[in-house]
Amino acid sequence: MQYIEVKSSEIPLDLLFVADPCEANIASYLSYSWCFAALDNGRILAACTVKP
């Protein structure tokens, strides 16, 4: 398992929908958030965003 910072465009939206089912909400903070992902063999299994 590898944990890295990624670009917001690299995170699959379906993972973010688990925490927030409203695409408008996600769009409102995603562009200025730090994004991190847990990868296994190059595949993103989990993701989180951190708002400054």
PDB file of N, CA, C and O in Angstrom, chain B, residues numbered from 101:
ATOM      1  N   MET B 101       0.858  -1.171   0.000  1.00  0.00           N
ATOM      2  CA  MET B 101       0.000   0.000   0.000  1.00  0.00           C
ATOM      3  C   MET B 101       0.899   1.228   0.000  1.00  0.00           C
ATOM      4  O   MET B 101       1.917   1.272   0.691  1.00  0.00           O
ATOM      5  N   GLN B 102       0.514   2.201  -0.770  1.00  0.00           N
ATOM      6  CA  GLN B 102       1.275   3.443  -0.895  1.00  0.00           C
ATOM      7  C   GLN B 102       0.318   4.605  -0.664  1.00  0.00           C
ATOM      8  O   GLN B 102      -0.818   4.581  -1.139  1.00  0.00           O
ATOM      9  N   TYR B 103       0.771   5.616   0.060  1.00  0.00           N
ATOM     10  CA  TYR B 103      -0.039   6.801   0.358  1.00  0.00           C
ATOM     11  C   TYR B 103       0.661   8.006  -0.238  1.00  0.00           C
ATOM     12  O   TYR B 103       1.809   8.292   0.103  1.00  0.00           O
ATOM     13  N   ILE B 104      -0.030   8.721  -1.135  1.00  0.00           N
ATOM     14  CA  ILE B 104       0.598   9.843  -1.831  1.00  0.00           C
ATOM     15  C   ILE B 104      -0.381  11.005  -1.979  1.00  0.00           C
ATOM     16  O   ILE B 104      -1.598  10.843  -1.878  1.00  0.00           O
ATOM     17  N   GLU B 105       0.193  12.180  -2.222  1.00  0.00           N
ATOM     18  CA  GLU B 105      -0.623  13.333  -2.595  1.00  0.00           C
ATOM     19  C   GLU B 105      -0.871  13.249  -4.090  1.00  0.00           C
ATOM     20  O   GLU B 105       0.044  12.937  -4.853  1.00  0.00           O
ATOM     21  N   VAL B 106      -2.097  13.524  -4.518  1.00  0.00           N
ATOM     22  CA  VAL B 106      -2.465  13.451  -5.930  1.00  0.00           C
ATOM     23  C   VAL B 106      -3.202  14.711  -6.353  1.00  0.00           C
ATOM     24  O   VAL B 106      -3.667  15.482  -5.514  1.00  0.00           O
ATOM     25  N   LYS B 107      -3.304  14.912  -7.648  1.00  0.00           N
ATOM     26  CA  LYS B 107      -4.103  16.016  -8.182  1.00  0.00           C
ATOM     27  C   LYS B 107      -5.572  15.682  -7.996  1.00  0.00           C
ATOM     28  O   LYS B 107      -5.961  14.515  -8.037  1.00  0.00           O
ATOM     29  N   SER B 108      -6.375  16.694  -7.796  1.00  0.00           N
ATOM     30  CA  SER B 108      -7.804  16.463  -7.579  1.00  0.00           C
ATOM     31  C   SER B 108      -8.448  15.748  -8.765  1.00  0.00           C
ATOM     32  O   SER B 108      -9.403  14.992  -8.593  1.00  0.00           O
ATOM     33  N   SER B 109      -7.934  15.983  -9.945  1.00  0.00           N
ATOM     34  CA  SER B 109      -8.501  15.345 -11.142  1.00  0.00           C
ATOM     35  C   SER B 109      -8.205  13.848 -11.205  1.00  0.00           C
ATOM     36  O   SER B 109      -8.816  13.135 -12.001  1.00  0.00           O
ATOM     37  N   GLU B 110      -7.286  13.366 -10.386  1.00  0.00           N
ATOM     38  CA  GLU B 110      -6.919  11.951 -10.394  1.00  0.00           C
ATOM     39  C   GLU B 110      -7.814  11.100  -9.486  1.00  0.00           C
ATOM     40  O   GLU B 110      -7.802   9.873  -9.581  1.00  0.00           O
ATOM     41  N   ILE B 111      -8.580  11.737  -8.619  1.00  0.00           N
ATOM     42  CA  ILE B 111      -9.418  10.991  -7.689  1.00  0.00           C
ATOM     43  C   ILE B 111     -10.740  10.632  -8.361  1.00  0.00           C
ATOM     44  O   ILE B 111     -11.438  11.516  -8.859  1.00  0.00           O
ATOM     45  N   PRO B 112     -11.090   9.354  -8.381  1.00  0.00           N
ATOM     46  CA  PRO B 112     -12.383   8.971  -8.957  1.00  0.00           C
ATOM     47  C   PRO B 112     -13.538   9.569  -8.137  1.00  0.00           C
ATOM     48  O   PRO B 112     -13.576   9.438  -6.914  1.00  0.00           O
ATOM     49  N   LEU B 113     -14.456  10.213  -8.816  1.00  0.00           N
ATOM     50  CA  LEU B 113     -15.577  10.849  -8.120  1.00  0.00           C
ATOM     51  C   LEU B 113     -16.395   9.860  -7.303  1.00  0.00           C
ATOM     52  O   LEU B 113     -16.938  10.230  -6.262  1.00  0.00           O
ATOM     53  N   ASP B 114     -16.495   8.619  -7.747  1.00  0.00           N
ATOM     54  CA  ASP B 114     -17.304   7.668  -6.988  1.00  0.00           C
ATOM     55  C   ASP B 114     -16.767   7.456  -5.579  1.00  0.00           C
ATOM     56  O   ASP B 114     -17.534   7.148  -4.667  1.00  0.00           O
ATOM     57  N   LEU B 115     -15.464   7.615  -5.387  1.00  0.00           N
ATOM     58  CA  LEU B 115     -14.905   7.531  -4.034  1.00  0.00           C
ATOM     59  C   LEU B 115     -15.322   8.734  -3.196  1.00  0.00           C
ATOM     60  O   LEU B 115     -15.623   8.586  -2.011  1.00  0.00           O
ATOM     61  N   LEU B 116     -15.344   9.910  -3.791  1.00  0.00           N
ATOM     62  CA  LEU B 116     -15.748  11.109  -3.061  1.00  0.00           C
ATOM     63  C   LEU B 116     -17.244  11.113  -2.771  1.00  0.00           C
ATOM     64  O   LEU B 116     -17.680  11.672  -1.765  1.00  0.00           O
ATOM     65  N   PHE B 117     -18.028  10.497  -3.643  1.00  0.00           N
ATOM     66  CA  PHE B 117     -19.480  10.418  -3.425  1.00  0.00           C
ATOM     67  C   PHE B 117     -19.837   9.606  -2.192  1.00  0.00           C
ATOM     68  O   PHE B 117     -20.918   9.783  -1.631  1.00  0.00           O
ATOM     69  N   VAL B 118     -18.953   8.724  -1.763  1.00  0.00           N
ATOM     70  CA  VAL B 118     -19.217   7.943  -0.547  1.00  0.00           C
ATOM     71  C   VAL B 118     -19.341   8.876   0.658  1.00  0.00           C
ATOM     72  O   VAL B 118     -20.185   8.668   1.530  1.00  0.00           O
ATOM     73  N   ALA B 119     -18.499   9.897   0.698  1.00  0.00           N
ATOM     74  CA  ALA B 119     -18.516  10.841   1.813  1.00  0.00           C
ATOM     75  C   ALA B 119     -19.507  11.982   1.604  1.00  0.00           C
ATOM     76  O   ALA B 119     -20.084  12.496   2.562  1.00  0.00           O
ATOM     77  N   ASP B 120     -19.702  12.374   0.344  1.00  0.00           N
ATOM     78  CA  ASP B 120     -20.585  13.503   0.034  1.00  0.00           C
ATOM     79  C   ASP B 120     -21.282  13.206  -1.287  1.00  0.00           C
ATOM     80  O   ASP B 120     -20.656  13.313  -2.341  1.00  0.00           O
ATOM     81  N   PRO B 121     -22.554  12.839  -1.262  1.00  0.00           N
ATOM     82  CA  PRO B 121     -23.252  12.456  -2.489  1.00  0.00           C
ATOM     83  C   PRO B 121     -23.644  13.622  -3.404  1.00  0.00           C
ATOM     84  O   PRO B 121     -24.242  13.406  -4.457  1.00  0.00           O
ATOM     85  N   CYS B 122     -23.313  14.839  -3.012  1.00  0.00           N
ATOM     86  CA  CYS B 122     -23.687  16.013  -3.809  1.00  0.00           C
ATOM     87  C   CYS B 122     -22.491  16.494  -4.643  1.00  0.00           C
ATOM     88  O   CYS B 122     -21.509  17.006  -4.106  1.00  0.00           O
ATOM     89  N   GLU B 123     -22.596  16.318  -5.960  1.00  0.00           N
ATOM     90  CA  GLU B 123     -21.499  16.708  -6.846  1.00  0.00           C
ATOM     91  C   GLU B 123     -21.207  18.205  -6.775  1.00  0.00           C
ATOM     92  O   GLU B 123     -20.052  18.610  -6.914  1.00  0.00           O
ATOM     93  N   ALA B 124     -22.220  19.026  -6.562  1.00  0.00           N
ATOM     94  CA  ALA B 124     -22.017  20.473  -6.445  1.00  0.00           C
ATOM     95  C   ALA B 124     -21.167  20.802  -5.223  1.00  0.00           C
ATOM     96  O   ALA B 124     -20.306  21.679  -5.290  1.00  0.00           O
ATOM     97  N   ASN B 125     -21.392  20.121  -4.120  1.00  0.00           N
ATOM     98  CA  ASN B 125     -20.568  20.335  -2.923  1.00  0.00           C
ATOM     99  C   ASN B 125     -19.119  19.967  -3.196  1.00  0.00           C
ATOM    100  O   ASN B 125     -18.205  20.717  -2.853  1.00  0.00           O
ATOM    101  N   ILE B 126     -18.914  18.820  -3.810  1.00  0.00           N
ATOM    102  CA  ILE B 126     -17.550  18.371  -4.114  1.00  0.00           C
ATOM    103  C   ILE B 126     -16.855  19.384  -5.021  1.00  0.00           C
ATOM    104  O   ILE B 126     -15.703  19.746  -4.782  1.00  0.00           O
ATOM    105  N   ALA B 127     -17.546  19.834  -6.046  1.00  0.00           N
ATOM    106  CA  ALA B 127     -16.967  20.804  -6.979  1.00  0.00           C
ATOM    107  C   ALA B 127     -16.607  22.110  -6.285  1.00  0.00           C
ATOM    108  O   ALA B 127     -15.675  22.798  -6.703  1.00  0.00           O
ATOM    109  N   SER B 128     -17.336  22.455  -5.232  1.00  0.00           N
ATOM    110  CA  SER B 128     -17.093  23.733  -4.556  1.00  0.00           C
ATOM    111  C   SER B 128     -15.784  23.751  -3.764  1.00  0.00           C
ATOM    112  O   SER B 128     -15.222  24.824  -3.544  1.00  0.00           O
ATOM    113  N   TYR B 129     -15.296  22.614  -3.340  1.00  0.00           N
ATOM    114  CA  TYR B 129     -14.054  22.606  -2.547  1.00  0.00           C
ATOM    115  C   TYR B 129     -12.902  21.837  -3.184  1.00  0.00           C
ATOM    116  O   TYR B 129     -11.757  22.003  -2.762  1.00  0.00           O
ATOM    117  N   LEU B 130     -13.164  21.016  -4.170  1.00  0.00           N
ATOM    118  CA  LEU B 130     -12.127  20.129  -4.695  1.00  0.00           C
ATOM    119  C   LEU B 130     -10.959  20.878  -5.329  1.00  0.00           C
ATOM    120  O   LEU B 130      -9.810  20.465  -5.170  1.00  0.00           O
ATOM    121  N   SER B 131     -11.224  21.957  -6.036  1.00  0.00           N
ATOM    122  CA  SER B 131     -10.158  22.648  -6.774  1.00  0.00           C
ATOM    123  C   SER B 131      -9.106  23.291  -5.878  1.00  0.00           C
ATOM    124  O   SER B 131      -7.973  23.490  -6.314  1.00  0.00           O
ATOM    125  N   TYR B 132      -9.456  23.622  -4.632  1.00  0.00           N
ATOM    126  CA  TYR B 132      -8.472  24.260  -3.755  1.00  0.00           C
ATOM    127  C   TYR B 132      -8.078  23.379  -2.564  1.00  0.00           C
ATOM    128  O   TYR B 132      -7.468  23.864  -1.612  1.00  0.00           O
ATOM    129  N   SER B 133      -8.419  22.111  -2.613  1.00  0.00           N
ATOM    130  CA  SER B 133      -8.084  21.198  -1.518  1.00  0.00           C
ATOM    131  C   SER B 133      -6.819  20.407  -1.840  1.00  0.00           C
ATOM    132  O   SER B 133      -6.463  20.220  -3.004  1.00  0.00           O
ATOM    133  N   TRP B 134      -6.157  19.952  -0.795  1.00  0.00           N
ATOM    134  CA  TRP B 134      -5.080  18.985  -0.957  1.00  0.00           C
ATOM    135  C   TRP B 134      -5.743  17.627  -1.049  1.00  0.00           C
ATOM    136  O   TRP B 134      -6.688  17.346  -0.313  1.00  0.00           O
ATOM    137  N   CYS B 135      -5.262  16.787  -1.936  1.00  0.00           N
ATOM    138  CA  CYS B 135      -5.872  15.479  -2.133  1.00  0.00           C
ATOM    139  C   CYS B 135      -4.830  14.390  -1.908  1.00  0.00           C
ATOM    140  O   CYS B 135      -3.686  14.499  -2.349  1.00  0.00           O
ATOM    141  N   PHE B 136      -5.247  13.358  -1.225  1.00  0.00           N
ATOM    142  CA  PHE B 136      -4.373  12.235  -0.913  1.00  0.00           C
ATOM    143  C   PHE B 136      -5.083  10.951  -1.295  1.00  0.00           C
ATOM    144  O   PHE B 136      -6.310  10.869  -1.268  1.00  0.00           O
ATOM    145  N   ALA B 137      -4.286   9.943  -1.654  1.00  0.00           N
ATOM    146  CA  ALA B 137      -4.868   8.670  -2.065  1.00  0.00           C
ATOM    147  C   ALA B 137      -4.053   7.511  -1.515  1.00  0.00           C
ATOM    148  O   ALA B 137      -2.845   7.615  -1.300  1.00  0.00           O
ATOM    149  N   ALA B 138      -4.744   6.418  -1.296  1.00  0.00           N
ATOM    150  CA  ALA B 138      -4.111   5.157  -0.935  1.00  0.00           C
ATOM    151  C   ALA B 138      -4.136   4.301  -2.195  1.00  0.00           C
ATOM    152  O   ALA B 138      -5.198   4.046  -2.762  1.00  0.00           O
ATOM    153  N   LEU B 139      -2.960   3.861  -2.625  1.00  0.00           N
ATOM    154  CA  LEU B 139      -2.852   3.077  -3.844  1.00  0.00           C
ATOM    155  C   LEU B 139      -2.362   1.668  -3.529  1.00  0.00           C
ATOM    156  O   LEU B 139      -1.565   1.449  -2.617  1.00  0.00           O
ATOM    157  N   ASP B 140      -2.866   0.728  -4.314  1.00  0.00           N
ATOM    158  CA  ASP B 140      -2.395  -0.642  -4.253  1.00  0.00           C
ATOM    159  C   ASP B 140      -2.151  -1.085  -5.690  1.00  0.00           C
ATOM    160  O   ASP B 140      -3.082  -1.172  -6.491  1.00  0.00           O
ATOM    161  N   ASN B 141      -0.906  -1.362  -6.003  1.00  0.00           N
ATOM    162  CA  ASN B 141      -0.521  -1.719  -7.379  1.00  0.00           C
ATOM    163  C   ASN B 141      -0.967  -0.658  -8.384  1.00  0.00           C
ATOM    164  O   ASN B 141      -1.415  -0.989  -9.482  1.00  0.00           O
ATOM    165  N   GLY B 142      -0.843   0.623  -8.006  1.00  0.00           N
ATOM    166  CA  GLY B 142      -1.175   1.733  -8.887  1.00  0.00           C
ATOM    167  C   GLY B 142      -2.649   2.075  -8.968  1.00  0.00           C
ATOM    168  O   GLY B 142      -3.016   3.022  -9.663  1.00  0.00           O
ATOM    169  N   ARG B 143      -3.501   1.338  -8.283  1.00  0.00           N
ATOM    170  CA  ARG B 143      -4.954   1.577  -8.309  1.00  0.00           C
ATOM    171  C   ARG B 143      -5.371   2.322  -7.051  1.00  0.00           C
ATOM    172  O   ARG B 143      -5.014   1.923  -5.942  1.00  0.00           O
ATOM    173  N   ILE B 144      -6.129   3.405  -7.219  1.00  0.00           N
ATOM    174  CA  ILE B 144      -6.594   4.184  -6.074  1.00  0.00           C
ATOM    175  C   ILE B 144      -7.720   3.430  -5.383  1.00  0.00           C
ATOM    176  O   ILE B 144      -8.766   3.163  -5.974  1.00  0.00           O
ATOM    177  N   LEU B 145      -7.485   3.091  -4.116  1.00  0.00           N
ATOM    178  CA  LEU B 145      -8.483   2.367  -3.328  1.00  0.00           C
ATOM    179  C   LEU B 145      -9.244   3.276  -2.379  1.00  0.00           C
ATOM    180  O   LEU B 145     -10.393   2.998  -2.035  1.00  0.00           O
ATOM    181  N   ALA B 146      -8.607   4.363  -1.954  1.00  0.00           N
ATOM    182  CA  ALA B 146      -9.226   5.298  -1.016  1.00  0.00           C
ATOM    183  C   ALA B 146      -8.664   6.679  -1.297  1.00  0.00           C
ATOM    184  O   ALA B 146      -7.564   6.826  -1.829  1.00  0.00           O
ATOM    185  N   ALA B 147      -9.444   7.691  -0.927  1.00  0.00           N
ATOM    186  CA  ALA B 147      -9.005   9.058  -1.149  1.00  0.00           C
ATOM    187  C   ALA B 147      -9.598   9.967  -0.088  1.00  0.00           C
ATOM    188  O   ALA B 147     -10.637   9.675   0.503  1.00  0.00           O
ATOM    189  N   CYS B 148      -8.908  11.076   0.137  1.00  0.00           N
ATOM    190  CA  CYS B 148      -9.458  12.091   1.013  1.00  0.00           C
ATOM    191  C   CYS B 148      -9.018  13.452   0.517  1.00  0.00           C
ATOM    192  O   CYS B 148      -8.019  13.586  -0.189  1.00  0.00           O
ATOM    193  N   THR B 149      -9.784  14.456   0.900  1.00  0.00           N
ATOM    194  CA  THR B 149      -9.437  15.828   0.567  1.00  0.00           C
ATOM    195  C   THR B 149      -9.302  16.601   1.875  1.00  0.00           C
ATOM    196  O   THR B 149     -10.007  16.333   2.849  1.00  0.00           O
ATOM    197  N   VAL B 150      -8.389  17.559   1.878  1.00  0.00           N
ATOM    198  CA  VAL B 150      -8.159  18.401   3.045  1.00  0.00           C
ATOM    199  C   VAL B 150      -8.286  19.843   2.593  1.00  0.00           C
ATOM    200  O   VAL B 150      -7.532  20.319   1.744  1.00  0.00           O
ATOM    201  N   LYS B 151      -9.261  20.529   3.180  1.00  0.00           N
ATOM    202  CA  LYS B 151      -9.453  21.936   2.845  1.00  0.00           C
ATOM    203  C   LYS B 151      -8.547  22.789   3.725  1.00  0.00           C
ATOM    204  O   LYS B 151      -8.454  22.569   4.933  1.00  0.00           O
ATOM    205  N   PRO B 152      -7.872  23.775   3.105  1.00  0.00           N
ATOM    206  CA  PRO B 152      -6.996  24.654   3.913  1.00  0.00           C
ATOM    207  C   PRO B 152      -7.799  25.551   4.828  1.00  0.00           C
ATOM    208  O   PRO B 152      -7.226  26.347   5.571  1.00  0.00           O
TER     209      PRO B 152
END
